[in-house]
Coordinates of C-alpha atoms in Angstrom, one line a residue:
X1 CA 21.9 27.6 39.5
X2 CA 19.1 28.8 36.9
X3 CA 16.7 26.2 35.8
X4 CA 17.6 26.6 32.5
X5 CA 21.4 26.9 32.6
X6 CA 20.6 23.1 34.4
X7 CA 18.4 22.3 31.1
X8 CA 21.8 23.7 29.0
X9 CA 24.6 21.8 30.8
X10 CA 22.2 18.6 30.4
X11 CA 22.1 19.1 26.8
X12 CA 25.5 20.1 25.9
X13 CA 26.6 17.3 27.7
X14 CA 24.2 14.7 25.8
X15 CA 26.5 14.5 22.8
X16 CA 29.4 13.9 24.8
X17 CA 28.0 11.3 26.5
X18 CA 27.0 9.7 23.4
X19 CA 29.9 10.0 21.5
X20 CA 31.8 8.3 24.5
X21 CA 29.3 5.4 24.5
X22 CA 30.8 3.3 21.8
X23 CA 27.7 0.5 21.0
X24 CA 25.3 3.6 20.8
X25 CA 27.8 5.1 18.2
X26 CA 28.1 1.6 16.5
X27 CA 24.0 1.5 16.4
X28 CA 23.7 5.6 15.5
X29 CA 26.2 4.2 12.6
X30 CA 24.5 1.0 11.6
X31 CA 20.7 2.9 11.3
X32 CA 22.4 5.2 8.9
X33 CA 23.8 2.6 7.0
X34 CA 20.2 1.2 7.0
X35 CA 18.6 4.3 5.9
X36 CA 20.6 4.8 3.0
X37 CA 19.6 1.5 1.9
X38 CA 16.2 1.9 2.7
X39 CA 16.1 5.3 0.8
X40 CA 17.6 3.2 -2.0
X41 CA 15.4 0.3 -2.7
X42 CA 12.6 3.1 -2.4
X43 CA 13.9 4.2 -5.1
X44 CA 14.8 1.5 -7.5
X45 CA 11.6 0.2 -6.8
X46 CA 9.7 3.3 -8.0
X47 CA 11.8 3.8 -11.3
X48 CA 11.0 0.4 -12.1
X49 CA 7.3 0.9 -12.0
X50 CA 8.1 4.2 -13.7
X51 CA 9.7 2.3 -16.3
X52 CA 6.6 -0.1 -16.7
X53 CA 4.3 2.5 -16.9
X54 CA 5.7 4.5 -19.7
X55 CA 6.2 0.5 -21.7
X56 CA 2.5 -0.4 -20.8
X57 CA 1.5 3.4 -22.4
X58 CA 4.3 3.4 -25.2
X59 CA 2.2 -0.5 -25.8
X60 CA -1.3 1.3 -25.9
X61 CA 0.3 3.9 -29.1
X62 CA 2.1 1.1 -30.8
X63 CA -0.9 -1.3 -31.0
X64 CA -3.1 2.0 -31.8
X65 CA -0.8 2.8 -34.7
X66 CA -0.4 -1.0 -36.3
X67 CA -3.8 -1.7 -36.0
X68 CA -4.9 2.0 -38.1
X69 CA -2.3 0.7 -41.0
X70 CA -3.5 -2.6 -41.1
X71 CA -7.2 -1.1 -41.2
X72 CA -5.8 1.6 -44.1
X73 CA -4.0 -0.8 -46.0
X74 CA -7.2 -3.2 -46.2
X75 CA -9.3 -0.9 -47.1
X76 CA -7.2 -0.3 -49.9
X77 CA -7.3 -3.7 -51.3
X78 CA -4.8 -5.6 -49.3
X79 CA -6.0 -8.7 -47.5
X80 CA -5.5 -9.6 -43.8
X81 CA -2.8 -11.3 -41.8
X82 CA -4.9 -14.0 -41.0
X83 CA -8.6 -14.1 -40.5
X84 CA -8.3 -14.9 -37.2
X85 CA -6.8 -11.4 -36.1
X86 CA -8.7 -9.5 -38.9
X87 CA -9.0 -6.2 -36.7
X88 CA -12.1 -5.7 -38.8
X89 CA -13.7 -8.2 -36.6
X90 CA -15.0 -6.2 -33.8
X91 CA -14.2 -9.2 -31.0
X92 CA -10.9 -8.7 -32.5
X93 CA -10.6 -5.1 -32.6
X94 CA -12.1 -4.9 -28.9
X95 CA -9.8 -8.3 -27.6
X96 CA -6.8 -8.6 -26.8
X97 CA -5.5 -7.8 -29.9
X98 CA -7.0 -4.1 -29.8
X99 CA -7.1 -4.2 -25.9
X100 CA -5.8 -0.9 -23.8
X101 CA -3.8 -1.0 -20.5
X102 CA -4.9 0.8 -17.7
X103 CA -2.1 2.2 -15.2
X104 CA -1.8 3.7 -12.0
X105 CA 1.6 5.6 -11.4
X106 CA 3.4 5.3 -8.9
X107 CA 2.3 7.2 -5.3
X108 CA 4.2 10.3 -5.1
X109 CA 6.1 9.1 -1.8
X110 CA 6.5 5.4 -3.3
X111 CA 10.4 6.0 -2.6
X112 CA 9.8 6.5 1.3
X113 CA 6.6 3.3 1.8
X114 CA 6.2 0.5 -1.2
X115 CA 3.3 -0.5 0.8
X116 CA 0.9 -2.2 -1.2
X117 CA 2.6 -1.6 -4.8
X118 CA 4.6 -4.7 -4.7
X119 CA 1.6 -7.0 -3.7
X120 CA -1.0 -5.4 -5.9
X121 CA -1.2 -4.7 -9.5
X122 CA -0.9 -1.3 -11.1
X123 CA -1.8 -2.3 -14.6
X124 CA -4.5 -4.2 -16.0
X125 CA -4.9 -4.8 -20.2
X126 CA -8.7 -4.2 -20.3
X127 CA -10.4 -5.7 -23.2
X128 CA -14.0 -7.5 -24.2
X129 CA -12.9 -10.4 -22.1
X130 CA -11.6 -8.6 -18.8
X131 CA -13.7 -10.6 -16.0
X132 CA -13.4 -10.7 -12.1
X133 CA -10.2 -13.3 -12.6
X134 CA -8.5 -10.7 -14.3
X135 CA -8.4 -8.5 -10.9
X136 CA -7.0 -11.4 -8.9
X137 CA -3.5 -12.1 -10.2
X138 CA -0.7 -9.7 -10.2
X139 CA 0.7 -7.8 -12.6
X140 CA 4.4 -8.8 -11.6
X141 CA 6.1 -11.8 -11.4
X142 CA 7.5 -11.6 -7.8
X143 CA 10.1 -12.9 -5.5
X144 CA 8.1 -15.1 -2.8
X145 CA 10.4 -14.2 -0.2
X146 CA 9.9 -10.2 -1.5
X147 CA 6.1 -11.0 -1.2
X148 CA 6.1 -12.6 2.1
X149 CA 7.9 -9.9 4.0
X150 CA 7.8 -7.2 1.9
X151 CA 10.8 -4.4 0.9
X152 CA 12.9 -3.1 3.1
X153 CA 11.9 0.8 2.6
X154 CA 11.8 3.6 4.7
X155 CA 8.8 2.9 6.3
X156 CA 9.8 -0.6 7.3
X157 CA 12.7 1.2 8.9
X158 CA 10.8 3.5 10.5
X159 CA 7.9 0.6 11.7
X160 CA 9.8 -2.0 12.7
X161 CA 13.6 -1.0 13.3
X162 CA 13.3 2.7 14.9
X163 CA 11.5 1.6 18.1
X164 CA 14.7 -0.3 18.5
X165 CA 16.7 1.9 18.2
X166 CA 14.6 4.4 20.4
X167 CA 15.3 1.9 23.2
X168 CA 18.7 1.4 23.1
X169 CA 18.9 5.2 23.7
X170 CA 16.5 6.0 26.3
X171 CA 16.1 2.7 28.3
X172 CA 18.8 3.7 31.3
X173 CA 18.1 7.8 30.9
X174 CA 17.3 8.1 34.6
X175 CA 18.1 4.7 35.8
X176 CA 21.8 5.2 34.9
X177 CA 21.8 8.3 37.1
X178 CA 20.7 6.6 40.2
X179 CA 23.2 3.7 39.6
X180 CA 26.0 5.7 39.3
X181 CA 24.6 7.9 42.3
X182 CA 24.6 11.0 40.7
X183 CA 20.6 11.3 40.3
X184 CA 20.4 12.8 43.9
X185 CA 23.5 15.5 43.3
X186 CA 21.4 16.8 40.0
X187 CA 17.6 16.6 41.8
X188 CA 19.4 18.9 44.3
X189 CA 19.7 21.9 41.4
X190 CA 16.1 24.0 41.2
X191 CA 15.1 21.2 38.5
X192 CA 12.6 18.4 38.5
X193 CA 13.3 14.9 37.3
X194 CA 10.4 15.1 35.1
X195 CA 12.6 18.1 33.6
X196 CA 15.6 16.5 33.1
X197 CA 14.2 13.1 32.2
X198 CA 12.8 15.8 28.8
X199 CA 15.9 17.5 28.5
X200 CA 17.7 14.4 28.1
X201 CA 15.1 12.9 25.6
X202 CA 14.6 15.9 23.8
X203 CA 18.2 16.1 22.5
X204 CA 17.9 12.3 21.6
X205 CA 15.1 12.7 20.0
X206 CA 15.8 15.7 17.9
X207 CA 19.1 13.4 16.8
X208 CA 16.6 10.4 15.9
X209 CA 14.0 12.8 14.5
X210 CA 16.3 14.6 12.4
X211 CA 18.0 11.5 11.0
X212 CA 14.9 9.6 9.5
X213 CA 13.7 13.4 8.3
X214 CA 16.1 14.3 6.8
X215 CA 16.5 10.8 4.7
X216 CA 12.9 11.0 3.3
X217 CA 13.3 14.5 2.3
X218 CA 16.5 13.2 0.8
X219 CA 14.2 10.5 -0.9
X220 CA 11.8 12.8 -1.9
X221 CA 13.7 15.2 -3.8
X222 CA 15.5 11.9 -5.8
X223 CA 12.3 10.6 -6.4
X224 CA 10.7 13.8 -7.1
X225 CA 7.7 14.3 -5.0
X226 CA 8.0 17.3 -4.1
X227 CA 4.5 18.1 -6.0
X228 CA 2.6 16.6 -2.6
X229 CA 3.1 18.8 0.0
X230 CA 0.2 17.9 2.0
X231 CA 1.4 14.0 1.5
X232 CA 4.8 15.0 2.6
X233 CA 4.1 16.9 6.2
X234 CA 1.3 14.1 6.9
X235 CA 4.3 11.4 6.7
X236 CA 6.6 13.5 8.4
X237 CA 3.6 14.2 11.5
X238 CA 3.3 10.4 11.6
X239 CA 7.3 9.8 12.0
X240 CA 7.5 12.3 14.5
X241 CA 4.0 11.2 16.7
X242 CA 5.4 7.3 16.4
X243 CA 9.0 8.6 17.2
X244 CA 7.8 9.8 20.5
X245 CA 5.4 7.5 21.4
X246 CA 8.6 5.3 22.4
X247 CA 10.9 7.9 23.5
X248 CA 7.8 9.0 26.1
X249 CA 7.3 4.8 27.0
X250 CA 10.9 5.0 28.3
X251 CA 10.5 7.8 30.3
X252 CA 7.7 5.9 31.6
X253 CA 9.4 2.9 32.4
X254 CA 12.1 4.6 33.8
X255 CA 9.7 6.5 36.2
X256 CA 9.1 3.1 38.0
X257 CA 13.0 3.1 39.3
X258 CA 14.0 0.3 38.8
X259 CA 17.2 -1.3 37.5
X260 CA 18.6 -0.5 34.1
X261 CA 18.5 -4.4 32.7
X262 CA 14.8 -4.6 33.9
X263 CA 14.3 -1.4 32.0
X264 CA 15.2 -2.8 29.2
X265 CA 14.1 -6.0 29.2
X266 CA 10.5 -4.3 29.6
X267 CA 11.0 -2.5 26.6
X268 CA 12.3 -4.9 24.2
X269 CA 9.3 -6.8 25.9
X270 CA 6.8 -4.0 24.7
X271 CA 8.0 -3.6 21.3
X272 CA 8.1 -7.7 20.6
X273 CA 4.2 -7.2 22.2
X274 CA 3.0 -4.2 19.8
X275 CA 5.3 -4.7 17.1
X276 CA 5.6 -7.9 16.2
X277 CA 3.1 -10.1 18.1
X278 CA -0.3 -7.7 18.2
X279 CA -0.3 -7.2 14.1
X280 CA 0.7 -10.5 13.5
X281 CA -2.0 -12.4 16.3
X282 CA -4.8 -9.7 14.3
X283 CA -3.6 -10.7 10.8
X284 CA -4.0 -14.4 11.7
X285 CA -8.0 -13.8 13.8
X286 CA -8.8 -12.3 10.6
X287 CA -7.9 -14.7 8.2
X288 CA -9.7 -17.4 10.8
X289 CA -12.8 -15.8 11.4
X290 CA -12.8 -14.5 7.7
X291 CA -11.4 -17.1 5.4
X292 CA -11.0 -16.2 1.4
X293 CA -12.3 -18.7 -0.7
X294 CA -9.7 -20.8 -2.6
X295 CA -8.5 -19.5 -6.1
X296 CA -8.2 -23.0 -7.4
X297 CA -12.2 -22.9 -6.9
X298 CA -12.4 -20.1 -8.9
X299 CA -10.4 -21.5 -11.6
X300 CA -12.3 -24.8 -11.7
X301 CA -15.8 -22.6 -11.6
X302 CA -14.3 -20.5 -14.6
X303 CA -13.7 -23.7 -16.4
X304 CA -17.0 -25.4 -15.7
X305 CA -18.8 -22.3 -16.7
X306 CA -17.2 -22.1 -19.7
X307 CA -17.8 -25.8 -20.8
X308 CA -21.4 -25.4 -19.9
X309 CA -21.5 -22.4 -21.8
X310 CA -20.2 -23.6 -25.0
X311 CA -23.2 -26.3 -25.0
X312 CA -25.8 -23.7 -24.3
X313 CA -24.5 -20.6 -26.8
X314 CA -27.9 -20.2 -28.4
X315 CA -29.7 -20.3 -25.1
X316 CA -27.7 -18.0 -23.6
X317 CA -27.5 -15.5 -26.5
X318 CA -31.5 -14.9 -26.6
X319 CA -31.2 -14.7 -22.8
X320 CA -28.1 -11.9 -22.9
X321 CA -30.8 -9.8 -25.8
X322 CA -33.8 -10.0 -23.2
X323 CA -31.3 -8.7 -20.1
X324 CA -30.2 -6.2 -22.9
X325 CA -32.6 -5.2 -25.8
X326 CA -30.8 -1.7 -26.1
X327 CA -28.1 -4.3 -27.6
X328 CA -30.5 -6.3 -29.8
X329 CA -30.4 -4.1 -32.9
X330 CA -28.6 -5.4 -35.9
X331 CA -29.0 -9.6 -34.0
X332 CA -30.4 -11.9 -36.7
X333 CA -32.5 -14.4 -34.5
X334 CA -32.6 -17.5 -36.5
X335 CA -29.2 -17.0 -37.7
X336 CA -26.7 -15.2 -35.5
X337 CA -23.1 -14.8 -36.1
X338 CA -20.2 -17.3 -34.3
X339 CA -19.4 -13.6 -32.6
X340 CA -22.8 -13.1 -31.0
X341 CA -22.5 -16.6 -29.8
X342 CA -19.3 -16.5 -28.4
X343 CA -20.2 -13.3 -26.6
X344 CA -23.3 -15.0 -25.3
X345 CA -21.1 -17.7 -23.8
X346 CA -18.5 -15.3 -22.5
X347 CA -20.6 -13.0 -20.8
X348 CA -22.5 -16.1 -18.9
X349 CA -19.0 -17.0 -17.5
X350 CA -18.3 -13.5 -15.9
X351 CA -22.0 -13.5 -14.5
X352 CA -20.4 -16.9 -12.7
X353 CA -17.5 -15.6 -12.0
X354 CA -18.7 -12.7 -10.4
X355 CA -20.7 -14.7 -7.9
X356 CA -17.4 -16.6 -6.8
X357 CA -15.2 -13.3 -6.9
X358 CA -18.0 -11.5 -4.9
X359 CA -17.7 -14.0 -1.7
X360 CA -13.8 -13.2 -1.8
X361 CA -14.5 -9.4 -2.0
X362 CA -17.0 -9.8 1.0
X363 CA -14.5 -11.9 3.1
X364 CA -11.3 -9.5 2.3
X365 CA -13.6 -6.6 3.3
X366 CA -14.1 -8.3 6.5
X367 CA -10.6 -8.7 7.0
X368 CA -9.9 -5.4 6.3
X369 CA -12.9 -3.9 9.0
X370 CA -11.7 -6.3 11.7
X371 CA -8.1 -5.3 11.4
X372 CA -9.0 -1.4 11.2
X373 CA -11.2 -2.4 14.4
X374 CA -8.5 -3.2 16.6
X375 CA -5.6 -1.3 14.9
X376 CA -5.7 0.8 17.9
X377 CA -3.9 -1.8 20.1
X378 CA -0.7 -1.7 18.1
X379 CA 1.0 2.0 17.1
X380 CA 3.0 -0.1 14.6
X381 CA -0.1 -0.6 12.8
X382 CA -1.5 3.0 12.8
X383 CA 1.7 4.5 11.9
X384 CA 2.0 1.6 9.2
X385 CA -1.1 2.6 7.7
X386 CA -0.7 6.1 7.8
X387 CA 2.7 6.0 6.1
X388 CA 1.5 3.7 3.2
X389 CA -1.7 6.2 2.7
X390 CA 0.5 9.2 2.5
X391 CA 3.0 7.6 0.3
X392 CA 0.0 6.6 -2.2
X393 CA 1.0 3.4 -1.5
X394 CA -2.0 1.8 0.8
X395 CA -5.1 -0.1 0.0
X396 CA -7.1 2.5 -0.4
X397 CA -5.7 4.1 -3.7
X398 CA -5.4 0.5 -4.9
X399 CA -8.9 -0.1 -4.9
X400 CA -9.9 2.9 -6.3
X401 CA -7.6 2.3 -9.3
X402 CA -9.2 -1.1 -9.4
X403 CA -13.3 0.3 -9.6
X404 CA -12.6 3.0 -12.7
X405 CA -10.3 0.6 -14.4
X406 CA -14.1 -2.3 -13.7
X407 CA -15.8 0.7 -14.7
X408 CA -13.8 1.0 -17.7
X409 CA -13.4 -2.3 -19.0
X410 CA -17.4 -2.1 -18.9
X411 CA -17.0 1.2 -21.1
X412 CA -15.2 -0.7 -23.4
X413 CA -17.2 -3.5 -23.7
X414 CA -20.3 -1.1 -24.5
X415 CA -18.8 0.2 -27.1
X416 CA -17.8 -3.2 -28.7
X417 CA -20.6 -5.9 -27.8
X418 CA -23.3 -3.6 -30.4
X419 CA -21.2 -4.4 -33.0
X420 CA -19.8 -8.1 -32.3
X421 CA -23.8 -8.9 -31.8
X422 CA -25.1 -7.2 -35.3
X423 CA -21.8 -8.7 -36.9
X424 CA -20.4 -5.1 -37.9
X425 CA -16.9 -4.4 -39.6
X426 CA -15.0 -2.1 -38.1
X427 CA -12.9 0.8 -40.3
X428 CA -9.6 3.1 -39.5
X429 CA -12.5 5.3 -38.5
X430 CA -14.0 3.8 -35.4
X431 CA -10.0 4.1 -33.9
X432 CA -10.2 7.8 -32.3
X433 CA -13.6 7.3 -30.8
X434 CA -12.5 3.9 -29.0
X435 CA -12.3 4.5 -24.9
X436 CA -9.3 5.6 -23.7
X437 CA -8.4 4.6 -19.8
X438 CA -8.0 8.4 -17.7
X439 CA -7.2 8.3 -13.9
X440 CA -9.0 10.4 -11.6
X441 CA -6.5 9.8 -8.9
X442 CA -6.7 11.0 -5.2
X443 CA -6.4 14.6 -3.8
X444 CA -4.0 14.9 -0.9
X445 CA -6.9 16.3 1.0
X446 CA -8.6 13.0 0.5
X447 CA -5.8 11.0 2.1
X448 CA -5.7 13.5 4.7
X449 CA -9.2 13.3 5.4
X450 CA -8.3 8.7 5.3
X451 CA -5.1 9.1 7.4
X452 CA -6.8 11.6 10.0
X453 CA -8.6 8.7 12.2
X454 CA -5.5 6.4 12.3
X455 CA -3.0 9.8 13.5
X456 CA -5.5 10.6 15.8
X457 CA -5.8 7.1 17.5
X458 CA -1.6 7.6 17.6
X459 CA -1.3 10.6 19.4
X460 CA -4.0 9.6 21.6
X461 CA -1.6 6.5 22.8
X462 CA 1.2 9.5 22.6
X463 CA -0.8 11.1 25.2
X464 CA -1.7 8.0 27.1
X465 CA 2.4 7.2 27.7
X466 CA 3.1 11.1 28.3
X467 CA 0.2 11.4 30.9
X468 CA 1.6 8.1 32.9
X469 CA 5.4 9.4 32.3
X470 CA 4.6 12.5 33.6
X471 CA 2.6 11.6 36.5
X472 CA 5.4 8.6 37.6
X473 CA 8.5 10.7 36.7
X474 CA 6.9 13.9 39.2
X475 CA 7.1 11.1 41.7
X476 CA 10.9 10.6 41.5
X477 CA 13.3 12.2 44.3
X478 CA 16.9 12.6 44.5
X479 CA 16.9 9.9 48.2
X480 CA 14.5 7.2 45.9

């Protein structure tokens, strides 16, 4: 008999067997069920930050628009609300009264990977008083359970759960054969163990494969992301790459002949070990070796600073006009306005602030380079982080959101300070030339270009596993 019409018989009679296997049907049945789910919560989750981003924009027009009529109608004789929101005041017009959110949309594949979206915020109100604090707390108001382990999504699913169900599907592949005795009759055909050991595998994994692909392209087109091409084919490389990382670690395992039960109880074994255990023992050395400095310092240093600061207004101004002359035009010296002073005070706190928030920036930073040190130890990690980038979901696109929208608020408070320190009114004029908050978001070849070191470090373990299946499963014979 051919080599190949072996290879055909093997497949055709793959879904036979596993349709007559009824706790592999059960678990086929049961991942389904979980995918839908998954697919589901993707979703909800992205229209709700849809949602929020078109209120925090709608917001930006609405305060735009009230602020011009109040503005108009003063100039025409009417007086203001109160003095104390007068938005002719320019630490009015340029606080939180007048202030402009900044938003990051959701990735395009936020559906398939929440990653990060659900820790970190994607909107910020910028104003005159936006400080380092205002980049440590979260836009959301969040389920602590959701925050401490995250949504189920289709990434979780395909992280955490697959690998499972991987197992249960290749973990006897060749050790059943040679308990029921038939491994020698098939190793007597003109084919190789290696061969059938694929042929086997293939068809499961094209079953496996084809599920979880066809849910996030499912996912895709409800979310509609279809605009990210290059996002969508990098997540799809890294489903497939982690997919056969395990399929290929069973063969392995099954190359060393022995029994089914010790098959699997080295497989569960290695997932507990690279799954579970290796990110969670590198999470917890970096927070160790790394500690971040408490926020309840940072709120007690924010409230010293600005008791100190209150006392020492006048000193501080004439210190803020020699740091910045270009700003000293318009400043009466002996008798500067209550807004100068404030500013004075306000801009001393951030300057504190920012000494405290940069120690927690350094220490997260070194977090984040000892994890990405030994990610390569765990493929749940890699594919993790590959799956969050490509969604537009990871750190990465997080903290570039986070510079421009620093960048901006200091845009913003350029174009206010001038006037709070020369004690300018503002007019309906000044309105279209205030900043206005534009993303320059990522290109998918920059993610690509991200994402291309973790992939490669994955299919460098894929070819680790195949090299040592391959080499143990040419050792098998039909009399082993």
């Amino acid at each position: 008999m051919a080599a190949h019409t072996v290879f055909r018989t093997v497949l055709r009679n793959e879904w036979r067997l596993l349709m007559a296997d009824r706790p592999l049907r059960i678990a086929l049945g049961l991942f389904a069920l979980l995918l839908a789910y998954a697919l589901a919560n993707g979703v909800v989750w992205m229209r709700f930050q849809e949602r929020t981003a078109e209120v925090a924009r709608a917001g930006n027009v609405e305060r735009a628009v009230a602020i011009e009529e109040e503005l108009t109608a003063i100039e025409n004789g009417a007086e203001p609300a109160s003095p104390f929101s007068d938005p002719r005041r320019p630490n009015v017009l340029g606080g939180a009264r007048g202030r402009h959110t900044a938003v990051l949309d959701p990735g395009p594949l936020t559906a398939l990977a929440v990653g990060q979206s659900d820790l970190l915020p994607y909107y910020y109100d910028v104003n005159i008083y936006t400080n380092e604090s205002s980049f440590h707390q979260n836009g959301e108001v969040e389920s602590p359970l959701n925050l401490m382990v995250g949504r189920f999504d289709l990434a979780f699913l395909v992280v955490y759960l697959l690998p499972l169900l991987v197992l249960a599907l290749s973990f006897n592949v060749l050790s059943e054969e040679h308990e029921q005795g038939t491994l020698a009759l098939t190793l007597s055909q003109p084919v190789s163990a290696r061969g059938v050991v694929a042929a086997r595998l293939a068809f499961r994994a094209l079953l496996v494969v084809g599920m979880v692909l066809a849910g996030a392209l499912a996912g895709t087109m409800l979310a509609g992301g279809f605009g990210a091409p290059g996002r969508i084919v990098l997540w799809c490389v890294a489903v497939v790459t982690y997919t056969l990382f395990w399929f290929v670690l069973a063969a392995w395992v099954n190359s060393l002949r022995r029994s089914s039960a010790w098959n699997a109880t080295v497989l569960v074994g290695a997932w507990l070990v690279l799954v579970v255990v290796l990110p969670a023992a590198i999470n917890i050395a970096a927070g160790l070796l790394h500690p971040l400095p408490s926020r309840v310092e940072m709120i007690t240093v924010q409230r010293e600073a600005s008791n100190e600061a209150v006392n020492r207004r006048s000193e501080l101004l004439a210190r803020y006009l020699e740091d910045h002359p270009e700003m000293a035009e318009g400043v009466v010296a002996d008798e500067p306005g209550l807004g100068a002073l404030a500013w004075a005070a306000t801009d001393a706190v951030n300057r504190r602030l920012e000494e405290v928030t940069g120690e927690h920036d350094a220490r997260r930073a070194e977090q984040i380079a000892l994890v990405r040190r030994y990610r390569f130890l765990s493929p749940a990690l890699l594919a993790q982080e590959v799956l969050t980038d490509a969604a537009g979901t990871g750190d990465a696109r997080f903290a570039a959101f986070q510079t421009q929208v620093r960048d901006f608020a200091e845009h913003w408070r350029q174009f206010f300070v001038p006037a709070i320190l020369a004690d300018e009114q503002m007019s309906a004029s000044i309105l279209p030339n205030t900043p206005r908050f534009r993303l320059a978001d990522e290109t998918s070849a920059d993610v690509t270009r991200r994402a291309g070191v973790p992939l490669a470090l994955l299919g460098g373990l894929l070819v680790f596993v195949s090299a040592g299946a391959a080499i143990g499963l040419g050792r098998v014979r039909g009399a082993d």
